């Protein structure tokens, strides 16, 4: 008889835990058929923009870690980038930036976020290239002439080869080298550039490069992945504190850019799926959010990763929270010591060309998560890979609606930058992923505004 009571007790306990998880981490779904996406309201001075990153668009990036990676092979002898593609000339943005600025202008946006290619500025350690400095200075001037506010990213996934050769961000002492570069460029441009992003997506850089083996340097070492993440976060704080003290620092807006991704259980009744989701989320989202909010990292997953850090300096050391948001993942537990989950999809999912679905409610959730840091939020990236251009318009309408709803419900969101201005080199996926508002024909370098992108222009016009 006692066994029956024990079984009943365990069943009730299990159901209670699952119910508690359901309530605490709801996978929000809205009934879109009843939602009116017209008349969205945005604060005055809301900044609309679009974004790119140097390696993805400029061309001629032959001195960085990605250049090397593009010629590398994995353990199975397969090229690291899909079908052996290489960034090469990319969008030739380095030479065509003037025309591209006209394209930015035509969208009606007020901000352009782009990154400086560290490997072109500091070709060898400690030597800054005059020609490159002049180039970016001209880009900035041309943007300002067109009344477009430049937003500079100091680090967007690419490192000079020499920096990687001495250990890159695996070594905390190397942060000084990155800091010197940041101080140098800030002294060059801060009299005309007032918006800065320190590091783009530290969690993507570390997870993809040190856990998933998809980005350089292609390691599969979970503990090293979290150490690298910690170093990137420390790098952000040190850069932030140093630049704020420099001339033009106090009036500049300097912030980190973090990707948020929700991990929702594939089977909401399955405790193992919940556990992998909570662990993954704690590492992917939790480390950076807790670091930025409290200056504390406290992660201890025995036999997997352990990371502790506590520094008052780090708490709130950012002028804004740059939020990159694309989608969520449904995880299913898998018996495997290393890859203990797999990504699953439902028939009802409307997929993007990337392996994730359209999930606008997730942007609303992400804004709430970012709100923990209690700083203004800027959506520094959001966009869809859609080569057929048959979902872009819906994507734009619904994600922007989700953002406007978050604003209505009290979130302090100050800007939205669409990823990306034009089709470009999508890292491990090469040129197959078409994120651009403008379609690029890579043979002729012709840019054409996509039909689906008109929605973006429409929303911006209506918001004015
Ligand atoms: C990165 C971009 C990338 C985009 C789409 C973001 O994680 O910052 O460089 O192209 O996602 O995958």
Short mmCIF file of C-alpha atoms and ligand atoms in Angstrom, two decimals:
data_model
loop_
_atom_site.label_atom_id
_atom_site.label_comp_id
_atom_site.label_asym_id
_atom_site.label_seq_id
_atom_site.Cartn_x
_atom_site.Cartn_y
_atom_site.Cartn_z
CA UNK A 1 0.00 0.00 0.00
CA UNK A 2 2.80 2.36 0.95
CA UNK A 3 4.13 2.07 -2.63
CA UNK A 4 0.90 3.47 -3.98
CA UNK A 5 1.21 6.51 -1.71
CA UNK A 6 4.82 6.98 -2.77
CA UNK A 7 3.84 6.76 -6.44
CA UNK A 8 0.93 9.18 -5.96
CA UNK A 9 3.24 11.55 -4.09
CA UNK A 10 5.86 11.43 -6.86
CA UNK A 11 3.29 11.96 -9.59
CA UNK A 12 1.82 14.95 -7.76
CA UNK A 13 5.31 16.33 -7.14
CA UNK A 14 6.25 15.92 -10.82
CA UNK A 15 3.02 17.56 -11.95
CA UNK A 16 3.58 20.39 -9.46
CA UNK A 17 7.10 21.06 -10.70
CA UNK A 18 5.99 21.02 -14.34
CA UNK A 19 3.10 23.33 -13.57
CA UNK A 20 5.43 25.73 -11.75
CA UNK A 21 7.81 25.76 -14.74
CA UNK A 22 4.87 26.40 -17.09
CA UNK A 23 3.82 29.41 -15.09
CA UNK A 24 7.32 30.77 -14.55
CA UNK A 25 8.51 30.33 -18.15
CA UNK A 26 5.47 30.60 -20.41
CA UNK A 27 5.95 30.22 -24.13
CA UNK A 28 3.80 33.18 -25.06
CA UNK A 29 1.63 32.80 -28.18
CA UNK A 30 -0.71 35.51 -29.44
CA UNK A 31 -3.77 35.06 -31.59
CA UNK A 32 -2.60 37.06 -34.60
CA UNK A 33 -5.97 36.88 -36.30
CA UNK A 34 -7.31 39.28 -33.69
CA UNK A 35 -4.34 41.66 -33.66
CA UNK A 36 -4.39 44.99 -35.44
CA UNK A 37 -0.83 45.92 -36.37
CA UNK A 38 -1.88 49.34 -37.65
CA UNK A 39 -1.39 52.45 -35.53
CA UNK A 40 1.66 51.27 -33.66
CA UNK A 41 3.06 53.96 -31.40
CA UNK A 42 6.74 54.77 -30.87
CA UNK A 43 8.37 57.33 -28.61
CA UNK A 44 9.43 60.62 -30.19
CA UNK A 45 13.12 60.44 -31.16
CA UNK A 46 12.82 56.72 -31.70
CA UNK A 47 15.76 55.69 -33.89
CA UNK A 48 15.18 53.50 -36.92
CA UNK A 49 18.25 52.00 -38.48
CA UNK A 50 19.88 49.19 -40.32
CA UNK A 51 23.07 47.25 -39.63
CA UNK A 52 26.02 45.42 -41.20
CA UNK A 53 29.40 44.10 -40.05
CA UNK A 54 32.77 44.58 -41.74
CA UNK A 55 33.70 41.01 -42.63
CA UNK A 56 30.23 40.36 -43.98
CA UNK A 57 30.09 43.29 -46.39
CA UNK A 58 33.37 45.09 -47.01
CA UNK A 59 35.43 42.66 -49.04
CA UNK A 60 39.20 42.33 -48.86
CA UNK A 61 39.26 41.10 -45.26
CA UNK A 62 42.31 38.90 -45.66
CA UNK A 63 44.01 39.46 -42.35
CA UNK A 64 41.48 38.09 -39.88
CA UNK A 65 40.48 34.81 -38.24
CA UNK A 66 37.55 34.33 -40.62
CA UNK A 67 39.79 34.58 -43.66
CA UNK A 68 41.83 31.69 -42.30
CA UNK A 69 38.72 29.78 -41.29
CA UNK A 70 37.30 30.03 -44.81
CA UNK A 71 40.15 27.86 -46.08
CA UNK A 72 40.03 25.39 -43.19
CA UNK A 73 38.48 21.92 -43.04
CA UNK A 74 36.83 20.03 -40.22
CA UNK A 75 37.79 16.57 -38.87
CA UNK A 76 35.82 14.94 -41.66
CA UNK A 77 37.74 16.87 -44.31
CA UNK A 78 34.77 19.12 -45.12
CA UNK A 79 35.13 22.87 -45.62
CA UNK A 80 34.27 24.97 -42.61
CA UNK A 81 31.95 27.26 -44.58
CA UNK A 82 29.01 25.80 -46.48
CA UNK A 83 30.18 24.53 -49.88
CA UNK A 84 33.61 26.03 -49.29
CA UNK A 85 32.38 29.58 -49.86
CA UNK A 86 34.62 32.51 -49.00
CA UNK A 87 33.76 36.10 -48.09
CA UNK A 88 36.09 37.41 -50.82
CA UNK A 89 34.81 40.71 -52.19
CA UNK A 90 31.59 40.33 -50.19
CA UNK A 91 29.34 43.28 -51.12
CA UNK A 92 32.36 45.41 -52.06
CA UNK A 93 31.02 47.86 -49.51
CA UNK A 94 34.56 49.13 -48.93
CA UNK A 95 34.52 50.66 -52.42
CA UNK A 96 30.80 51.15 -52.88
CA UNK A 97 29.98 52.69 -49.51
CA UNK A 98 28.90 56.01 -51.06
CA UNK A 99 26.23 54.30 -53.15
CA UNK A 100 25.27 52.19 -50.17
CA UNK A 101 24.76 55.30 -48.07
CA UNK A 102 22.28 56.49 -50.70
CA UNK A 103 20.49 53.18 -50.32
CA UNK A 104 20.37 53.64 -46.55
CA UNK A 105 18.97 57.13 -47.08
CA UNK A 106 16.20 55.78 -49.32
CA UNK A 107 14.94 53.57 -46.50
CA UNK A 108 14.18 56.64 -44.39
CA UNK A 109 16.23 55.40 -41.45
CA UNK A 110 18.24 57.71 -39.23
CA UNK A 111 20.94 55.30 -37.98
CA UNK A 112 23.49 52.99 -39.57
CA UNK A 113 25.29 50.43 -37.42
CA UNK A 114 28.51 49.08 -38.90
CA UNK A 115 31.70 47.59 -37.51
CA UNK A 116 35.32 48.63 -37.86
CA UNK A 117 37.54 45.89 -39.19
CA UNK A 118 40.24 45.66 -36.52
CA UNK A 119 42.47 43.57 -38.80
CA UNK A 120 42.53 46.38 -41.39
CA UNK A 121 43.21 49.11 -38.84
CA UNK A 122 45.86 47.30 -36.79
CA UNK A 123 47.42 45.09 -39.44
CA UNK A 124 50.27 44.21 -37.14
CA UNK A 125 50.22 44.64 -33.40
CA UNK A 126 50.60 48.26 -32.33
CA UNK A 127 50.73 49.75 -35.85
CA UNK A 128 47.70 51.59 -37.08
CA UNK A 129 47.10 51.91 -40.79
CA UNK A 130 46.59 55.52 -41.90
CA UNK A 131 44.76 54.58 -45.06
CA UNK A 132 42.16 52.52 -43.19
CA UNK A 133 41.67 55.21 -40.58
CA UNK A 134 41.07 57.70 -43.37
CA UNK A 135 38.61 55.36 -45.05
CA UNK A 136 36.38 54.98 -42.00
CA UNK A 137 36.64 58.69 -41.36
CA UNK A 138 35.23 59.32 -44.84
CA UNK A 139 32.45 56.81 -44.31
CA UNK A 140 31.50 58.61 -41.10
CA UNK A 141 31.61 62.02 -42.79
CA UNK A 142 29.46 60.83 -45.68
CA UNK A 143 26.90 59.39 -43.30
CA UNK A 144 26.79 62.62 -41.32
CA UNK A 145 26.38 64.62 -44.54
CA UNK A 146 23.28 62.58 -45.25
CA UNK A 147 21.99 63.09 -41.71
CA UNK A 148 22.50 59.46 -40.85
CA UNK A 149 23.88 58.79 -37.39
CA UNK A 150 26.82 56.39 -37.41
CA UNK A 151 26.75 53.64 -34.81
CA UNK A 152 30.13 51.94 -34.57
CA UNK A 153 30.67 48.37 -33.41
CA UNK A 154 34.20 47.82 -32.13
CA UNK A 155 34.16 44.05 -32.31
CA UNK A 156 31.89 41.96 -34.53
CA UNK A 157 33.27 38.39 -34.49
CA UNK A 158 36.48 39.08 -36.44
CA UNK A 159 39.99 39.28 -34.90
CA UNK A 160 43.28 40.04 -36.60
CA UNK A 161 45.16 36.79 -37.20
CA UNK A 162 48.04 37.96 -34.99
CA UNK A 163 45.61 38.45 -32.09
CA UNK A 164 44.28 34.90 -32.44
CA UNK A 165 47.80 33.56 -32.65
CA UNK A 166 48.53 34.85 -29.17
CA UNK A 167 45.36 33.30 -27.77
CA UNK A 168 42.69 35.88 -28.61
CA UNK A 169 40.04 36.25 -25.94
CA UNK A 170 40.97 32.93 -24.39
CA UNK A 171 43.49 34.86 -22.32
CA UNK A 172 42.34 37.57 -19.95
CA UNK A 173 45.64 39.43 -20.32
CA UNK A 174 44.94 39.93 -24.06
CA UNK A 175 42.04 42.23 -23.20
CA UNK A 176 44.61 45.04 -22.84
CA UNK A 177 45.44 44.70 -26.53
CA UNK A 178 41.82 45.06 -27.57
CA UNK A 179 41.44 47.94 -25.15
CA UNK A 180 44.34 49.82 -26.76
CA UNK A 181 42.73 49.39 -30.17
CA UNK A 182 39.39 50.69 -28.86
CA UNK A 183 41.01 53.70 -27.21
CA UNK A 184 42.85 54.47 -30.40
CA UNK A 185 39.78 54.45 -32.64
CA UNK A 186 37.73 56.32 -30.06
CA UNK A 187 40.34 59.07 -30.01
CA UNK A 188 40.14 59.21 -33.82
CA UNK A 189 36.37 59.31 -34.27
CA UNK A 190 34.60 60.21 -31.04
CA UNK A 191 34.40 63.90 -31.91
CA UNK A 192 31.97 62.92 -34.66
CA UNK A 193 30.61 59.53 -33.58
CA UNK A 194 28.49 59.46 -30.44
CA UNK A 195 27.06 55.93 -30.56
CA UNK A 196 29.27 52.93 -29.89
CA UNK A 197 28.77 49.20 -29.46
CA UNK A 198 31.63 47.49 -27.67
CA UNK A 199 31.26 43.78 -28.38
CA UNK A 200 28.73 42.09 -30.60
CA UNK A 201 27.12 38.96 -29.14
CA UNK A 202 29.78 37.63 -26.77
CA UNK A 203 27.69 34.48 -26.18
CA UNK A 204 27.46 33.71 -29.90
CA UNK A 205 31.21 34.20 -30.36
CA UNK A 206 32.02 31.89 -27.45
CA UNK A 207 29.34 29.22 -27.96
CA UNK A 208 29.85 28.95 -31.72
CA UNK A 209 33.65 29.05 -31.52
CA UNK A 210 34.30 27.02 -28.39
CA UNK A 211 31.32 24.70 -27.93
CA UNK A 212 29.55 24.14 -31.23
CA UNK A 213 32.67 24.05 -33.44
CA UNK A 214 30.96 26.22 -36.07
CA UNK A 215 32.95 29.48 -35.80
CA UNK A 216 36.71 29.85 -35.47
CA UNK A 217 38.72 28.58 -33.69
CA UNK A 218 36.50 25.48 -33.83
CA UNK A 219 36.97 24.11 -30.36
CA UNK A 220 34.60 21.92 -28.38
CA UNK A 221 35.47 22.81 -24.83
CA UNK A 222 32.49 23.96 -22.76
CA UNK A 223 34.61 25.27 -19.89
CA UNK A 224 36.76 27.30 -22.25
CA UNK A 225 33.60 28.62 -23.92
CA UNK A 226 32.35 30.15 -20.67
CA UNK A 227 35.83 31.50 -19.85
CA UNK A 228 35.95 33.23 -23.23
CA UNK A 229 32.47 34.62 -22.61
CA UNK A 230 33.64 35.96 -19.26
CA UNK A 231 36.69 37.58 -20.87
CA UNK A 232 34.54 39.25 -23.50
CA UNK A 233 32.25 40.62 -20.81
CA UNK A 234 35.23 41.90 -18.84
CA UNK A 235 36.57 43.40 -22.08
CA UNK A 236 33.28 45.23 -22.51
CA UNK A 237 33.46 46.70 -19.00
CA UNK A 238 37.06 47.76 -19.34
CA UNK A 239 36.45 49.36 -22.73
CA UNK A 240 33.31 51.07 -21.44
CA UNK A 241 35.04 52.50 -18.37
CA UNK A 242 38.09 53.63 -20.34
CA UNK A 243 36.17 55.31 -23.16
CA UNK A 244 33.81 57.05 -20.78
CA UNK A 245 36.83 58.77 -19.20
CA UNK A 246 38.27 59.91 -22.53
CA UNK A 247 37.44 63.23 -24.23
CA UNK A 248 33.89 62.94 -25.71
CA UNK A 249 33.30 59.88 -23.51
CA UNK A 250 30.74 61.32 -21.15
CA UNK A 251 28.45 62.47 -23.97
CA UNK A 252 28.82 59.26 -25.97
CA UNK A 253 26.42 56.35 -25.69
CA UNK A 254 28.44 53.18 -25.28
CA UNK A 255 26.81 49.79 -24.88
CA UNK A 256 27.20 46.07 -25.28
CA UNK A 257 25.23 44.05 -27.84
CA UNK A 258 23.74 40.81 -26.59
CA UNK A 259 21.82 38.17 -28.48
CA UNK A 260 18.87 36.75 -26.56
CA UNK A 261 17.40 33.43 -27.56
CA UNK A 262 14.74 31.61 -25.59
CA UNK A 263 15.07 27.89 -25.05
CA UNK A 264 11.63 26.35 -24.76
CA UNK A 265 11.05 22.65 -24.07
CA UNK A 266 9.98 20.59 -27.06
CA UNK A 267 7.77 18.54 -24.73
CA UNK A 268 6.36 20.81 -22.06
CA UNK A 269 5.46 17.85 -19.84
CA UNK A 270 8.99 16.44 -19.91
CA UNK A 271 11.23 17.44 -17.01
CA UNK A 272 14.41 16.51 -18.86
CA UNK A 273 13.55 18.88 -21.71
CA UNK A 274 12.93 21.57 -19.12
CA UNK A 275 16.27 20.93 -17.44
CA UNK A 276 18.27 21.26 -20.68
CA UNK A 277 16.38 24.45 -21.47
CA UNK A 278 17.05 26.01 -18.09
CA UNK A 279 20.75 25.03 -18.15
CA UNK A 280 21.23 26.30 -21.69
CA UNK A 281 19.41 29.52 -20.98
CA UNK A 282 21.37 30.11 -17.79
CA UNK A 283 24.60 29.88 -19.76
CA UNK A 284 23.56 31.57 -23.01
CA UNK A 285 21.44 34.39 -21.58
CA UNK A 286 21.90 34.27 -17.83
CA UNK A 287 25.66 34.79 -17.61
CA UNK A 288 25.67 38.08 -19.50
CA UNK A 289 22.44 39.40 -17.99
CA UNK A 290 23.53 38.68 -14.43
CA UNK A 291 26.97 40.17 -15.17
CA UNK A 292 25.48 43.36 -16.58
CA UNK A 293 22.81 43.63 -13.90
CA UNK A 294 24.81 42.75 -10.77
CA UNK A 295 28.42 42.28 -11.83
CA UNK A 296 28.08 38.66 -10.77
CA UNK A 297 28.51 35.37 -12.60
CA UNK A 298 27.61 32.30 -10.60
CA UNK A 299 27.37 29.14 -12.67
CA UNK A 300 27.99 25.68 -11.40
CA UNK A 301 26.87 22.70 -13.45
CA UNK A 302 28.96 19.77 -12.18
CA UNK A 303 30.83 17.80 -14.85
CA UNK A 304 29.97 20.51 -17.38
CA UNK A 305 30.91 24.10 -16.57
CA UNK A 306 31.70 26.22 -13.56
CA UNK A 307 32.20 29.97 -13.59
CA UNK A 308 32.28 32.49 -10.77
CA UNK A 309 32.97 36.18 -10.96
CA UNK A 310 32.04 39.12 -8.82
CA UNK A 311 32.94 42.70 -9.61
CA UNK A 312 31.08 45.82 -8.63
CA UNK A 313 32.68 47.61 -11.59
CA UNK A 314 30.72 45.50 -14.03
CA UNK A 315 27.23 46.13 -12.70
CA UNK A 316 25.31 48.53 -14.93
CA UNK A 317 28.46 49.55 -16.83
CA UNK A 318 26.68 50.10 -20.12
CA UNK A 319 24.67 53.07 -21.36
CA UNK A 320 22.15 50.85 -23.11
CA UNK A 321 21.35 47.22 -23.71
CA UNK A 322 21.85 46.43 -27.40
CA UNK A 323 19.49 43.55 -28.06
CA UNK A 324 19.88 41.26 -31.06
CA UNK A 325 16.87 39.02 -31.46
CA UNK A 326 16.00 36.42 -34.09
CA UNK A 327 14.05 33.49 -32.65
CA UNK A 328 13.76 30.81 -29.98
CA UNK A 329 14.66 27.11 -29.96
CA UNK A 330 12.70 24.07 -28.89
CA UNK A 331 15.08 21.70 -27.17
CA UNK A 332 14.62 17.99 -26.69
CA UNK A 333 16.75 16.08 -24.20
CA UNK A 334 19.14 13.57 -25.73
CA UNK A 335 21.29 10.93 -23.99
CA UNK A 336 24.71 12.23 -24.91
CA UNK A 337 27.42 13.47 -22.60
CA UNK A 338 28.38 16.39 -24.84
CA UNK A 339 25.41 17.27 -27.01
CA UNK A 340 22.70 16.59 -24.49
CA UNK A 341 19.90 18.16 -26.51
CA UNK A 342 18.66 18.55 -30.04
CA UNK A 343 16.73 21.29 -31.75
CA UNK A 344 13.23 20.26 -32.82
CA UNK A 345 10.49 21.92 -34.84
CA UNK A 346 6.71 21.67 -35.03
CA UNK A 347 4.69 21.33 -38.24
CA UNK A 348 2.99 24.58 -37.36
CA UNK A 349 6.31 26.49 -37.33
CA UNK A 350 6.71 29.08 -40.07
CA UNK A 351 10.41 28.66 -40.74
CA UNK A 352 12.92 31.28 -41.84
CA UNK A 353 15.70 30.08 -44.18
CA UNK A 354 17.90 29.75 -41.08
CA UNK A 355 17.13 26.77 -38.84
CA UNK A 356 14.67 28.68 -36.71
CA UNK A 357 11.05 29.78 -36.94
CA UNK A 358 9.32 33.14 -37.03
CA UNK A 359 8.44 33.90 -33.41
CA UNK A 360 7.63 37.59 -32.85
CA UNK A 361 6.33 36.96 -29.32
CA UNK A 362 9.93 36.05 -28.51
CA UNK A 363 11.05 39.62 -29.17
CA UNK A 364 8.50 40.79 -26.60
CA UNK A 365 9.88 38.24 -24.14
CA UNK A 366 13.49 39.20 -24.94
CA UNK A 367 12.77 42.88 -24.30
CA UNK A 368 11.38 41.94 -20.89
CA UNK A 369 14.48 39.82 -20.19
CA UNK A 370 16.81 42.64 -21.25
CA UNK A 371 14.81 44.99 -19.02
CA UNK A 372 16.40 43.32 -15.99
CA UNK A 373 19.52 45.37 -16.66
CA UNK A 374 17.44 48.54 -16.19
CA UNK A 375 19.00 50.45 -19.06
CA UNK A 376 17.41 51.80 -22.24
CA UNK A 377 17.15 49.07 -24.86
CA UNK A 378 18.06 49.38 -28.53
CA UNK A 379 17.19 46.54 -30.88
CA UNK A 380 20.58 46.49 -32.57
CA UNK A 381 19.66 43.56 -34.86
CA UNK A 382 16.50 41.83 -35.98
CA UNK A 383 15.82 40.40 -39.40
CA UNK A 384 14.97 37.38 -41.49
CA UNK A 385 16.83 35.21 -43.98
CA UNK A 386 14.21 34.80 -46.69
CA UNK A 387 15.55 34.26 -50.19
CA UNK A 388 12.04 33.85 -51.66
CA UNK A 389 11.04 37.14 -49.99
CA UNK A 390 7.65 35.68 -49.14
CA UNK A 391 7.87 36.07 -45.32
CA UNK A 392 9.89 39.27 -44.87
CA UNK A 393 6.94 41.62 -44.84
CA UNK A 394 5.07 39.52 -42.28
CA UNK A 395 8.23 39.19 -40.20
CA UNK A 396 8.80 42.95 -40.14
CA UNK A 397 5.18 43.73 -39.34
CA UNK A 398 4.90 41.23 -36.50
CA UNK A 399 8.29 41.71 -34.85
CA UNK A 400 7.87 45.47 -34.89
CA UNK A 401 4.39 45.03 -33.49
CA UNK A 402 5.84 42.87 -30.68
CA UNK A 403 8.34 45.63 -29.93
CA UNK A 404 5.65 48.32 -29.95
CA UNK A 405 3.58 46.24 -27.55
CA UNK A 406 6.55 45.93 -25.18
CA UNK A 407 6.94 49.73 -25.34
CA UNK A 408 3.22 50.15 -24.63
CA UNK A 409 3.57 47.81 -21.67
CA UNK A 410 6.32 49.94 -20.18
CA UNK A 411 9.64 48.85 -21.71
CA UNK A 412 12.16 51.57 -22.52
CA UNK A 413 13.05 50.71 -26.14
CA UNK A 414 14.73 53.58 -28.00
CA UNK A 415 15.59 52.14 -31.39
CA UNK A 416 15.30 49.32 -33.90
CA UNK A 417 17.94 48.41 -36.50
CA UNK A 418 17.02 45.92 -39.17
CA UNK A 419 19.55 43.19 -39.98
CA UNK A 420 20.70 43.66 -42.62
CA UNK A 421 21.00 46.52 -45.06
CA UNK A 422 21.80 44.09 -47.86
CA UNK A 423 22.47 40.41 -48.45
CA UNK A 424 25.92 39.52 -47.21
CA UNK A 425 28.34 36.82 -46.12
CA UNK A 426 26.42 34.96 -43.43
CA UNK A 427 29.36 33.40 -41.55
CA UNK A 428 29.23 29.59 -41.63
CA UNK A 429 26.31 29.67 -44.08
CA UNK A 430 28.17 31.72 -46.68
CA UNK A 431 26.03 33.62 -49.18
CA UNK A 432 23.01 31.34 -49.06
CA UNK A 433 21.21 33.24 -46.32
CA UNK A 434 19.52 36.34 -47.68
CA UNK A 435 18.93 38.77 -44.82
CA UNK A 436 19.05 41.94 -46.92
CA UNK A 437 16.51 44.69 -47.24
CA UNK A 438 18.31 45.00 -50.56
CA UNK A 439 18.91 41.92 -52.65
CA UNK A 440 22.49 41.71 -53.89
CA UNK A 441 23.49 40.10 -57.15
CA UNK A 442 27.03 39.06 -56.24
CA UNK A 443 28.16 38.84 -59.87
CA UNK A 444 27.24 42.37 -60.81
CA UNK A 445 27.04 43.83 -57.26
CA UNK A 446 23.66 45.26 -58.21
CA UNK A 447 21.41 46.04 -55.23
CA UNK A 448 17.63 45.89 -55.53
CA UNK A 449 15.13 46.78 -52.85
CA UNK A 450 13.06 43.74 -51.98
CA UNK A 451 9.28 43.96 -52.13
CA UNK A 452 9.04 42.60 -48.56
CA UNK A 453 11.29 45.42 -47.32
CA UNK A 454 8.69 48.03 -48.28
CA UNK A 455 6.91 47.14 -45.06
CA UNK A 456 9.87 48.51 -43.12
CA UNK A 457 9.77 51.78 -45.03
CA UNK A 458 6.01 51.97 -44.49
CA UNK A 459 6.29 51.41 -40.72
CA UNK A 460 9.02 54.07 -40.45
CA UNK A 461 6.95 56.58 -42.46
CA UNK A 462 3.86 55.95 -40.39
CA UNK A 463 5.81 56.38 -37.18
CA UNK A 464 6.87 59.93 -38.11
C1 LIG B 1 25.13 38.42 -36.04
C2 LIG B 1 25.18 38.77 -37.50
C3 LIG B 1 24.53 37.67 -38.31
C4 LIG B 1 23.08 37.58 -37.89
C5 LIG B 1 22.24 36.58 -38.66
C6 LIG B 1 23.82 37.83 -35.59
O1 LIG B 1 24.07 36.81 -34.70
O2 LIG B 1 25.48 39.52 -35.25
O3 LIG B 1 26.50 39.00 -37.86
O4 LIG B 1 24.65 37.85 -39.66
O5 LIG B 1 23.04 37.19 -36.54
O6 LIG B 1 22.60 35.29 -38.41
#
